[in-house]
XYZ file of C-alpha atoms in Angstrom:
743
model
C 8.524 131.880 108.239
C 10.345 129.949 110.934
C 11.065 131.691 114.222
C 14.253 131.513 116.263
C 12.719 129.357 119.012
C 11.341 126.939 116.385
C 14.818 126.622 114.889
C 16.263 125.745 118.289
C 13.547 123.126 118.869
C 14.286 121.564 115.482
C 17.993 121.244 116.351
C 17.259 119.813 119.803
C 15.141 117.089 118.189
C 18.226 115.437 116.629
C 20.971 116.871 118.883
C 19.398 116.842 122.354
C 22.745 117.361 124.133
C 24.154 120.015 121.807
C 25.205 123.425 123.097
C 22.853 125.788 121.258
C 24.479 128.987 122.545
C 26.374 129.626 119.255
C 23.098 129.453 117.304
C 21.389 131.852 119.733
C 24.321 134.278 119.568
C 24.464 134.020 115.774
C 20.768 134.852 115.531
C 21.154 137.941 117.719
C 24.185 139.146 115.733
C 22.483 138.435 112.397
C 19.289 140.258 113.404
C 21.190 143.337 114.568
C 23.504 143.364 111.520
C 20.664 143.040 108.992
C 18.365 145.320 111.003
C 16.315 147.525 108.677
C 17.406 145.690 105.521
C 14.642 144.440 103.226
C 14.583 141.865 100.434
C 13.274 142.563 96.929
C 10.056 140.829 97.988
C 9.480 143.482 100.662
C 10.112 141.038 103.519
C 12.637 141.710 106.302
C 16.052 140.427 105.247
C 16.479 138.252 108.337
C 13.849 135.845 106.941
C 16.378 134.601 104.375
C 19.197 133.518 106.759
C 16.597 132.002 109.098
C 15.200 129.857 106.271
C 18.704 128.768 105.258
C 19.462 127.786 108.861
C 16.163 125.891 109.071
C 16.991 123.864 105.939
C 20.429 123.088 107.392
C 18.671 121.740 110.473
C 16.463 119.618 108.204
C 19.702 118.019 106.989
C 20.732 117.428 110.633
C 23.807 119.621 110.295
C 25.975 120.539 113.284
C 25.668 123.698 115.374
C 28.629 125.506 113.758
C 27.167 125.005 110.277
C 23.773 126.366 111.338
C 25.422 129.366 113.003
C 27.326 129.999 109.758
C 24.045 129.682 107.853
C 22.559 132.458 109.971
C 25.617 134.668 109.385
C 26.367 133.775 105.760
C 25.427 137.196 104.312
C 26.705 139.430 107.112
C 30.235 140.007 105.792
C 28.986 140.660 102.270
C 25.970 142.864 103.083
C 26.729 144.481 106.462
C 29.645 146.082 108.256
C 30.579 142.858 110.047
C 34.079 141.481 109.358
C 35.462 137.940 109.236
C 37.768 138.787 112.118
C 34.818 139.742 114.332
C 33.029 136.493 113.472
C 36.142 134.453 114.273
C 36.566 136.253 117.587
C 32.972 135.478 118.611
C 32.393 132.040 117.060
C 35.778 130.521 116.256
C 37.778 129.760 113.120
C 35.401 127.106 111.723
C 32.358 129.372 111.600
C 34.441 132.246 110.216
C 35.815 129.996 107.463
C 32.342 128.769 106.490
C 31.016 132.331 106.271
C 34.047 133.465 104.263
C 33.623 130.500 101.930
C 30.152 131.554 100.792
C 30.939 135.287 100.710
C 31.200 136.661 97.191
C 34.416 138.316 96.064
C 34.103 142.074 96.340
C 34.087 143.993 93.071
C 36.780 146.207 94.579
C 39.105 143.232 95.101
C 39.418 142.249 91.448
C 38.533 143.828 88.128
C 36.398 141.501 85.997
C 36.038 141.868 82.244
C 32.541 140.362 82.210
C 29.774 139.382 84.585
C 30.431 135.771 83.576
C 34.060 136.083 84.695
C 32.926 137.467 88.051
C 30.418 134.641 88.522
C 33.038 132.080 87.538
C 35.548 133.428 90.060
C 32.932 133.404 92.830
C 31.977 129.822 92.012
C 35.638 128.835 91.898
C 36.158 130.394 95.333
C 33.204 128.482 96.789
C 34.281 125.133 95.371
C 37.866 125.590 96.505
C 36.608 126.328 100.015
C 34.548 123.159 99.657
C 37.830 121.325 99.097
C 38.761 122.189 102.682
C 35.282 121.878 104.201
C 32.355 120.517 102.224
C 29.890 122.293 104.513
C 30.603 125.445 102.491
C 28.813 124.095 99.426
C 25.921 122.754 101.509
C 25.291 126.241 102.912
C 25.607 127.744 99.435
C 23.175 125.234 97.918
C 20.526 126.039 100.516
C 21.198 129.763 100.105
C 20.614 129.335 96.367
C 17.498 127.198 96.981
C 15.774 129.841 99.096
C 16.745 132.559 96.624
C 15.248 130.489 93.799
C 12.007 130.130 95.759
C 11.656 133.931 95.747
C 13.117 134.573 92.290
C 9.956 136.142 90.856
C 10.814 139.434 92.564
C 13.915 139.963 90.368
C 14.115 141.343 86.828
C 13.627 138.960 83.910
C 17.309 139.179 82.995
C 18.369 138.308 86.546
C 15.854 135.460 86.745
C 17.151 133.881 83.542
C 20.800 134.359 84.501
C 20.353 132.857 87.973
C 18.204 130.010 86.651
C 20.748 129.058 83.995
C 23.546 129.082 86.563
C 21.391 126.986 88.905
C 20.526 124.402 86.261
C 24.072 124.179 84.890
C 26.069 124.211 88.124
C 24.249 124.167 91.458
C 21.631 121.489 90.733
C 24.190 119.052 89.247
C 26.589 119.486 92.138
C 23.746 118.916 94.617
C 22.899 115.697 92.798
C 26.576 114.676 92.683
C 26.742 115.134 96.452
C 23.650 112.980 96.921
C 21.348 115.871 97.911
C 18.649 114.606 95.572
C 15.662 116.469 96.991
C 17.527 119.771 96.878
C 18.709 119.076 93.327
C 15.192 118.219 92.132
C 13.674 121.383 93.584
C 16.476 123.532 92.127
C 15.852 121.964 88.707
C 12.109 122.581 88.825
C 12.500 126.187 89.991
C 15.136 126.965 87.347
C 13.115 125.273 84.594
C 10.071 127.324 85.589
C 11.890 130.553 84.676
C 13.932 129.273 81.723
C 11.019 127.641 79.904
C 7.813 128.948 81.497
C 5.553 127.787 78.643
C 6.671 124.149 78.783
C 6.718 124.196 82.577
C 3.143 125.444 82.726
C 1.981 122.917 80.138
C 3.346 119.974 82.112
C 2.094 121.407 85.417
C -1.428 121.874 84.048
C -1.461 118.352 82.634
C -0.433 116.909 85.989
C -3.021 119.079 87.718
C -5.887 117.870 85.521
C -5.123 114.221 86.301
C -4.228 114.732 89.943
C -7.124 112.720 91.421
C -6.570 109.841 89.025
C -2.842 109.803 89.737
C -3.375 109.801 93.483
C -5.690 106.806 93.134
C -3.116 104.919 91.053
C -0.355 105.667 93.557
C -2.508 104.582 96.510
C -3.516 101.324 94.817
C -0.007 100.315 93.720
C 1.455 101.311 97.096
C -1.077 99.124 98.899
C -0.382 96.132 96.636
C 3.406 96.347 97.019
C 3.161 96.869 100.779
C 0.859 93.891 101.312
C 2.823 91.504 99.094
C 6.143 92.274 100.779
C 4.917 92.513 104.364
C 2.995 89.245 104.023
C 6.357 87.466 103.650
C 7.581 88.809 106.984
C 9.750 91.585 105.560
C 9.066 94.842 107.364
C 8.725 97.289 104.470
C 7.625 100.912 104.243
C 6.294 101.834 100.786
C 5.660 105.333 99.431
C 4.697 106.605 95.975
C 4.927 109.908 94.167
C 4.696 111.587 90.783
C 7.990 112.502 89.162
C 9.091 116.129 89.097
C 8.189 118.444 86.234
C 11.788 118.843 85.079
C 12.467 115.087 85.136
C 9.359 114.535 82.983
C 10.571 117.231 80.574
C 14.048 115.649 80.370
C 12.459 112.278 79.599
C 10.469 113.902 76.780
C 13.641 115.446 75.331
C 15.900 112.415 75.798
C 13.416 109.968 74.294
C 11.892 112.336 71.729
C 8.397 111.736 73.095
C 5.357 113.932 73.608
C 3.902 114.563 77.042
C 0.955 112.312 76.238
C 3.325 109.461 75.335
C 5.155 109.570 78.674
C 3.624 106.881 80.853
C 6.300 106.202 83.476
C 5.627 109.274 85.604
C 5.093 107.248 88.769
C 7.825 106.418 91.239
C 7.710 104.176 94.310
C 10.169 103.665 97.128
C 10.444 100.518 99.245
C 12.445 100.702 102.493
C 13.532 97.491 104.238
C 15.955 96.549 107.001
C 18.839 94.787 105.233
C 20.592 94.164 101.936
C 19.175 90.634 101.859
C 15.664 92.033 102.259
C 16.298 94.370 99.292
C 16.839 91.449 96.932
C 13.973 89.451 98.450
C 11.664 92.427 97.976
C 12.855 92.759 94.367
C 11.858 89.163 93.689
C 8.403 89.793 95.142
C 7.932 92.924 93.020
C 8.935 91.040 89.859
C 6.536 88.192 90.589
C 3.719 90.640 91.336
C 4.193 92.920 88.325
C 5.696 92.325 84.898
C 9.233 93.769 84.794
C 10.280 95.847 81.785
C 13.399 94.314 80.155
C 16.579 96.366 80.309
C 15.366 98.690 83.066
C 16.909 96.956 86.097
C 19.932 98.624 87.739
C 21.793 97.307 90.763
C 23.288 100.309 92.566
C 23.841 98.187 95.677
C 26.521 96.058 94.027
C 27.732 99.048 91.974
C 27.111 102.239 94.012
C 27.041 105.644 92.341
C 30.093 107.881 92.852
C 28.289 109.819 95.613
C 27.714 106.640 97.642
C 24.083 106.190 96.607
C 22.853 102.590 96.812
C 19.522 101.160 95.730
C 17.876 98.638 93.428
C 16.047 100.268 90.513
C 13.504 98.452 88.409
C 10.597 99.359 86.142
C 7.375 97.349 85.895
C 3.944 97.409 84.290
C 1.477 98.261 87.057
C -2.014 96.803 87.637
C -3.655 99.510 85.525
C -1.203 99.133 82.641
C 0.861 102.143 83.711
C 4.638 101.967 83.867
C 6.174 102.532 87.280
C 9.740 102.894 88.514
C 10.459 101.257 91.864
C 13.450 101.879 94.124
C 14.258 99.334 96.823
C 16.829 100.087 99.499
C 17.620 99.625 103.164
C 16.878 102.330 105.686
C 20.601 103.018 106.067
C 20.863 103.446 102.298
C 17.863 105.762 102.438
C 19.650 107.990 104.940
C 22.508 108.409 102.444
C 20.026 108.966 99.599
C 18.168 111.654 101.549
C 21.066 113.484 103.189
C 23.790 112.758 100.642
C 27.217 113.974 101.673
C 25.738 115.245 104.944
C 25.352 111.606 105.998
C 29.112 111.022 105.699
C 30.148 113.164 108.675
C 32.759 111.586 110.950
C 31.782 112.958 114.362
C 34.407 113.610 117.008
C 31.674 114.177 119.565
C 28.049 115.223 119.749
C 28.605 118.840 118.835
C 31.583 118.770 116.467
C 32.805 117.235 113.288
C 36.262 116.319 112.082
C 38.507 119.046 110.742
C 38.140 117.784 107.184
C 34.398 117.743 107.624
C 33.757 114.838 105.279
C 34.686 111.236 104.647
C 38.257 111.078 103.351
C 37.250 108.754 100.557
C 34.911 111.247 98.973
C 36.277 111.809 95.471
C 34.374 114.899 94.361
C 36.629 117.201 96.370
C 39.844 115.728 94.982
C 38.577 116.137 91.427
C 37.734 119.787 92.040
C 41.170 120.437 93.501
C 42.776 118.857 90.435
C 40.695 121.076 88.138
C 41.818 124.099 90.170
C 45.485 123.199 89.726
C 45.300 122.592 85.972
C 42.939 125.385 84.854
C 44.275 128.652 83.483
C 41.238 130.767 84.361
C 38.102 130.713 86.478
C 35.982 130.349 83.343
C 37.948 127.260 82.261
C 37.746 125.815 85.773
C 33.968 126.245 85.884
C 33.666 124.666 82.435
C 35.617 121.615 83.647
C 33.330 121.382 86.676
C 30.247 121.844 84.494
C 31.282 118.968 82.219
C 32.191 116.573 85.029
C 29.402 117.182 87.551
C 26.975 114.667 86.132
C 27.357 111.157 87.563
C 28.867 108.430 85.426
C 26.649 106.156 83.397
C 29.260 103.548 82.423
C 30.653 101.029 84.915
C 33.799 99.132 83.955
C 36.183 96.764 85.731
C 39.956 96.929 86.134
C 42.012 93.701 85.845
C 41.908 93.535 89.667
C 38.113 93.547 89.641
C 37.714 97.120 90.896
C 34.657 98.989 89.624
C 35.173 102.393 87.990
C 32.337 104.782 87.174
C 32.836 106.884 84.033
C 30.704 109.339 82.045
C 28.694 107.997 79.153
C 30.872 107.749 76.021
C 34.102 107.317 78.000
C 37.179 105.784 76.361
C 40.252 103.958 77.708
C 41.988 107.337 77.981
C 39.243 108.583 80.322
C 39.680 105.458 82.450
C 43.468 105.809 82.519
C 43.261 109.382 83.811
C 40.533 108.397 86.291
C 42.980 105.898 87.820
C 46.071 108.120 87.827
C 47.348 111.077 85.821
C 50.683 109.360 85.142
C 48.857 106.326 83.770
C 46.894 108.574 81.421
C 50.045 110.271 80.165
C 51.700 106.909 79.430
C 48.838 104.982 77.818
C 49.243 103.672 74.252
C 46.421 101.159 73.926
C 43.946 99.002 75.803
C 42.824 95.430 76.172
C 39.038 95.311 76.427
C 37.715 91.940 77.547
C 41.044 90.410 76.533
C 41.206 91.927 73.033
C 43.331 94.835 71.778
C 41.566 98.097 70.898
C 42.684 101.662 70.064
C 42.395 104.416 72.623
C 39.314 106.086 71.109
C 37.125 102.999 71.613
C 33.915 103.831 73.512
C 33.562 101.659 76.613
C 30.419 99.780 77.647
C 29.216 98.867 81.124
C 30.614 95.527 82.217
C 33.805 95.780 80.135
C 37.053 94.704 81.768
C 39.791 97.141 80.783
C 43.560 96.801 80.950
C 45.510 99.941 80.086
C 48.699 99.384 78.076
C 51.544 101.834 78.616
C 54.870 102.701 77.035
C 57.916 104.075 78.899
C 58.365 106.897 76.373
C 54.695 107.463 75.579
C 53.157 110.892 75.969
C 49.722 112.499 75.505
C 48.461 113.236 71.996
C 46.468 116.333 71.074
C 43.979 114.214 69.148
C 42.879 112.682 72.472
C 41.074 115.949 73.148
C 38.720 115.064 70.288
C 37.319 111.993 72.025
C 37.838 112.160 75.803
C 34.612 113.018 77.643
C 35.673 113.428 81.278
C 36.803 116.804 82.549
C 39.587 115.131 84.515
C 41.163 113.697 81.368
C 40.707 116.894 79.346
C 42.128 119.051 82.123
C 45.186 116.811 82.616
C 45.938 116.638 78.884
C 45.673 120.407 78.418
C 47.876 121.025 81.452
C 50.530 118.625 80.126
C 50.693 120.419 76.783
C 50.859 123.841 78.418
C 53.748 122.676 80.558
C 55.519 121.127 77.556
C 55.017 124.243 75.466
C 56.524 126.387 78.208
C 59.607 124.165 78.376
C 59.814 123.931 74.583
C 59.652 127.707 74.304
C 62.635 128.004 76.658
C 64.628 125.442 74.650
C 63.777 127.086 71.332
C 64.721 130.457 72.775
C 68.091 129.048 73.825
C 68.673 127.719 70.301
C 67.843 131.082 68.728
C 69.938 133.051 71.220
C 72.856 130.658 70.713
C 72.705 131.286 66.971
C 73.278 134.994 67.607
C 75.915 134.394 70.277
C 77.863 132.122 67.896
C 78.699 135.229 65.871
C 80.578 136.505 68.923
C 82.196 133.183 69.844
C 79.904 132.708 72.852
C 77.031 130.463 73.945
C 74.429 130.847 76.669
C 76.032 128.068 78.686
C 79.363 129.918 78.586
C 77.969 133.224 79.905
C 79.497 134.289 83.199
C 77.390 135.235 86.202
C 78.203 138.888 85.488
C 77.086 138.590 81.848
C 73.848 136.852 82.834
C 73.206 139.607 85.378
C 73.547 142.255 82.664
C 70.693 140.612 80.771
C 68.483 140.017 83.819
C 69.013 143.564 85.126
C 68.110 145.082 81.769
C 65.037 142.923 81.126
C 64.009 142.684 84.802
C 63.503 138.931 84.642
C 65.685 135.823 84.540
C 67.638 134.527 81.557
C 65.275 131.532 81.433
C 62.307 133.866 81.112
C 64.180 135.766 78.392
C 64.633 132.459 76.532
C 60.926 131.761 77.009
C 59.926 135.086 75.462
C 62.346 134.667 72.574
C 60.945 131.183 71.974
C 57.444 132.669 71.830
C 58.794 135.349 69.440
C 57.783 138.160 71.773
C 61.388 139.392 71.628
C 63.776 138.882 68.702
C 67.035 137.064 69.521
C 69.202 140.033 68.534
C 67.128 142.555 70.520
C 67.327 140.265 73.538
C 71.150 140.272 73.450
C 71.839 143.895 72.414
C 72.270 145.109 76.048
C 74.938 142.457 76.665
C 76.709 142.984 73.327
C 76.904 146.753 73.848
C 77.974 146.473 77.486
C 80.798 144.042 76.683
C 81.762 145.684 73.375
C 81.968 142.339 71.620
C 83.266 142.605 68.035
C 80.994 141.103 65.404
C 82.623 138.345 63.371
C 81.628 136.911 60.019
C 79.909 133.539 59.845
C 82.319 130.645 59.539
C 81.774 128.050 56.874
C 80.904 125.311 59.324
C 78.035 125.874 61.732
C 78.061 124.520 65.237
C 75.699 121.518 65.373
C 72.416 122.152 67.125
C 72.369 119.194 69.472
C 69.960 117.187 67.372
C 71.017 114.108 69.317
C 68.830 115.324 72.208
C 65.708 113.578 70.907
C 63.717 113.788 74.128
C 60.587 115.237 72.509
C 61.061 118.653 74.099
C 63.156 120.344 71.441
C 63.614 118.034 68.463
C 60.982 116.184 66.478
C 61.707 114.270 63.270
C 59.275 115.078 60.482
C 56.894 112.188 59.839
C 56.455 113.244 56.215
C 60.080 112.537 55.217
C 61.383 110.601 58.248
C 65.061 111.716 58.038
C 67.795 109.352 59.202
C 71.307 110.090 60.422
C 73.431 111.391 57.553
C 70.594 112.940 55.530
C 70.936 116.652 54.629
C 68.684 118.523 57.063
C 66.671 121.664 57.617
C 64.875 122.649 60.828
C 61.445 124.284 60.858
C 59.963 126.311 63.705
C 56.266 127.040 63.306
C 54.749 129.840 65.359
C 52.574 128.430 68.092
C 54.030 124.896 67.852
C 57.090 125.650 69.975
C 59.119 122.730 68.638
C 61.936 122.350 66.095
C 60.816 119.900 63.426
C 63.633 118.262 61.468
C 63.144 117.513 57.742
C 65.154 116.106 54.855
C 66.205 118.952 52.567
C 64.339 117.280 49.699
C 61.137 116.888 51.720
C 58.108 118.067 49.689
C 56.970 120.163 52.626
C 60.258 122.078 52.701
C 60.314 122.638 48.944
C 56.713 123.858 48.939
C 57.117 126.033 52.027
C 55.239 129.316 51.698
C 53.873 129.812 55.215
C 55.313 133.061 56.662
C 54.799 131.709 60.193
C 57.310 128.911 59.608
C 60.986 129.801 60.050
C 63.952 127.749 58.782
C 67.074 126.827 60.741
C 70.247 125.198 59.477
C 70.934 122.082 61.503
C 73.531 119.319 61.428
C 73.726 115.851 62.873
C 75.618 115.309 66.103
C 78.087 112.386 66.161
C 76.416 109.113 65.340
C 75.050 107.168 68.285
C 72.987 104.010 68.692
C 69.685 105.547 67.574
C 67.470 103.545 65.230
C 65.556 105.425 62.537
C 62.604 104.398 60.428
C 62.626 105.113 56.685
C 59.917 104.537 54.110
C 60.859 102.812 50.871
C 58.973 102.599 47.593
C 59.524 99.670 45.232
C 57.986 98.791 41.848
C 58.563 95.238 40.585
C 57.108 92.412 38.550
C 54.366 90.592 40.426
C 55.938 87.132 40.190
C 55.941 84.178 42.587
C 58.688 84.504 45.192
C 59.201 88.235 44.594
C 58.322 89.221 48.163
C 60.565 86.474 49.548
C 63.482 87.725 47.428
C 63.030 91.254 48.766
C 62.757 90.044 52.363
C 65.883 87.893 52.073
C 67.890 90.725 50.524
C 66.937 93.056 53.371
C 67.673 90.424 56.021
C 71.152 89.748 54.587
C 72.029 93.379 55.319
C 70.879 93.024 58.943
C 68.035 95.481 58.377
C 64.621 94.950 59.954
C 61.401 95.438 57.958
C 58.899 96.981 60.333
C 55.847 96.893 58.067
C 54.963 96.538 54.400
C 51.922 96.738 52.186
C 51.041 96.473 48.515
C 49.385 99.710 47.433
C 48.758 99.118 43.729
C 48.580 96.257 41.221
C 48.332 96.909 37.496
C 48.598 93.805 35.371
C 51.668 91.943 36.586
C 53.274 95.007 38.154
C 53.195 95.417 41.945
C 53.885 98.584 43.915
C 55.191 97.990 47.427
C 55.636 100.442 50.299
C 57.613 99.231 53.284
C 59.357 100.704 56.320
C 62.819 99.667 57.447
C 64.773 100.364 60.619
C 68.326 101.599 60.012
C 71.146 103.388 61.807
C 72.101 105.861 59.071
C 71.633 106.940 55.466
C 74.528 104.706 54.384
C 72.476 101.613 55.166
C 69.665 102.949 52.983
C 72.081 103.504 50.090
C 73.391 99.946 50.477
C 69.847 98.567 50.629
C 68.816 100.529 47.553
C 71.772 99.216 45.576
C 71.094 95.612 46.618
C 67.376 95.741 45.724
C 67.965 97.534 42.436
C 69.761 94.470 41.048
C 67.081 91.962 42.053
C 65.375 90.297 39.096
C 62.121 92.065 38.261
C 62.733 95.241 40.295
C 61.993 98.264 38.119
C 62.193 101.119 40.619
C 63.438 101.511 44.200
C 63.984 104.590 46.372
C 63.145 106.584 49.491
C 59.527 107.664 49.837
C 59.044 111.315 50.752
C 55.379 112.194 50.992
C 53.032 114.514 52.818
C 51.268 113.324 55.944
C 48.824 110.535 55.258
C 45.193 111.504 55.437
C 44.681 108.902 58.135
C 45.688 110.240 61.537
C 49.231 108.987 62.276
C 48.625 109.104 66.021
C 45.770 106.641 65.647
C 48.036 104.397 63.566
C 50.601 104.532 66.352
C 47.919 103.387 68.804
C 47.105 100.388 66.618
C 50.750 99.532 65.948
C 51.519 99.814 69.659
C 48.709 97.413 70.498
C 49.873 94.960 67.826
C 53.458 95.279 69.058
C 52.307 94.464 72.560
C 50.411 91.447 71.261
C 53.247 90.054 69.168
C 56.127 91.001 71.433
C 57.676 93.308 68.818
C 59.147 96.704 69.586
C 56.813 99.660 69.024
C 57.998 102.396 66.664
C 57.563 105.046 69.328
C 58.165 103.070 72.510
C 61.076 100.776 73.273
C 58.726 98.555 75.206
C 55.075 98.315 75.967
C 54.413 97.172 79.467
C 51.367 96.427 81.523
C 50.189 99.121 83.878
C 51.149 98.928 87.494
C 49.712 102.350 88.362
C 46.961 102.542 90.920
């Protein structure tokens, strides 16, 4: 147990001019507040905050952070308040203490323990967004608690260990606090899998003397070889941690006896040039293992970590991993985010508390903004905490780190949310690929975008980064909210038409009648009607009764439903029948989809409709505009020379563009052709049908109405968009595909 005077001496060693009065005052206040309290281990409670403060000093943290470490449990476990802490120590210390204080059970009602834990973790990470010192204190608080975990019940040990392994250890590693992360992993693994932990520990214990001899011998060889060249190098060796050995067994499917690379060595030199010189010496001294070299100096990890990693066969035939880095790089590797402080003076840090370029905080804030619940937020954090394993290049030569298995969509969202929303394809190393292509390290990626492109739900099946998943889900939630309002307006207008009114024509007084009755705005009423939480007639009854409107019979001609507003929010043309202007229509609203889908009346889906969750609307075309529609055609003809040319010429003479065509069946000398044409209305299709019907050899011609193809149409759109970009043609869903300018 460290004593108060020893803590002060430790701080003075790296901050000789610091004012230690806040630490002394914090100790006195902590000791009096926790006086008489005991831990589960039977020790005085004040031991815990003292140990946390000592570990903060080991990281060379500032005086305010150490004072907060001493006080971090006072608000939660004693009668001390945040206001009293702020009055005595200032706003910074009070904020740090509040950041690591759990939410009181009396503040919020939680349905489950998991929900409570998730909300507490969310609170901590959001405080980290303002000051990263919050999470450093919390990590060391968790580390000391894990060191004394054996005094808790088995259920509590397992719960805390799982949370530590899933959340706290990964975030420590993401922040570059490697030693803390490794100890958290080992301690959690010890309680989650005690049998396997003990087996590995006993095996390492039996061979301890032999391992120490190997480490000493290899360390001496490396040190002599490098220092003999005039490079001042410090070399140290160690055995890998128990959990890292276990992960290697699992990842590689190997037994403990088959794991040979349990040795790790670190070489510290003075400069970047010396790093590469030392690497050359290591590779000439020992045989390097192919495929095991990684250059994190040229391509740093997201947390700023830099080093050269290589694996070699040692003098005794054992595999060894060697890390080579400068002493400045080692400081970052040891202290992680704590090494990024931007000091204003000896005793203080900047208000932000961390380098502005640090990306972890921004990602967490984005997850906070786009997550519906604390549980979803924590799941996004859990998925995205592990550092990327794939390094790719943008067209400008910038390096981007992505999780293993990442796709162009993940990269697009990593660059900018708007770029992700607009992507339609990608050029990988100069070639066109669909959006679900898995990227490899070293690839150069150019994201292709379309001005009217939008996210696709199928992207959720292959994106791997939490940032991409979170942004896509948020976009759809926002769209669904807006679509629900639009659908509600359509349904309410259908009722109001019976009384010669529309929503847009309601006076301020009439709108107030509705809002006063329902106690929310007319827009919210539309939203609830669109979600079918309120029927359209029930929603309007208060207004109808108040105004005494007489009910009129339906007129023969319905008011058109604004189908010309094809902005993707309200109207979507069915891809199974692909109606064009002038076709007889029916609109379908499916519960949960929140969009009106327009179909040809003869569409097989409409004729076979039996789903009670799908509701039909009568819709009409608005006046004809300049829209271009795509229609599928089916043609059966003799398979004779020049047949395809005759068809193409006939279509071209009518000024109609063939977008794509393919032969789907050949039986003898009969060919079956499916092709898509771009037209302005149904009249053009009738004219085309008549022209083709009289071509020599044509046996059958007509519109093709069919159910959705088994192949995902969204994926086909990706491929067509990429081909359109390549050939300069217009995409079916975007008027133009243009190169990304987002950064």
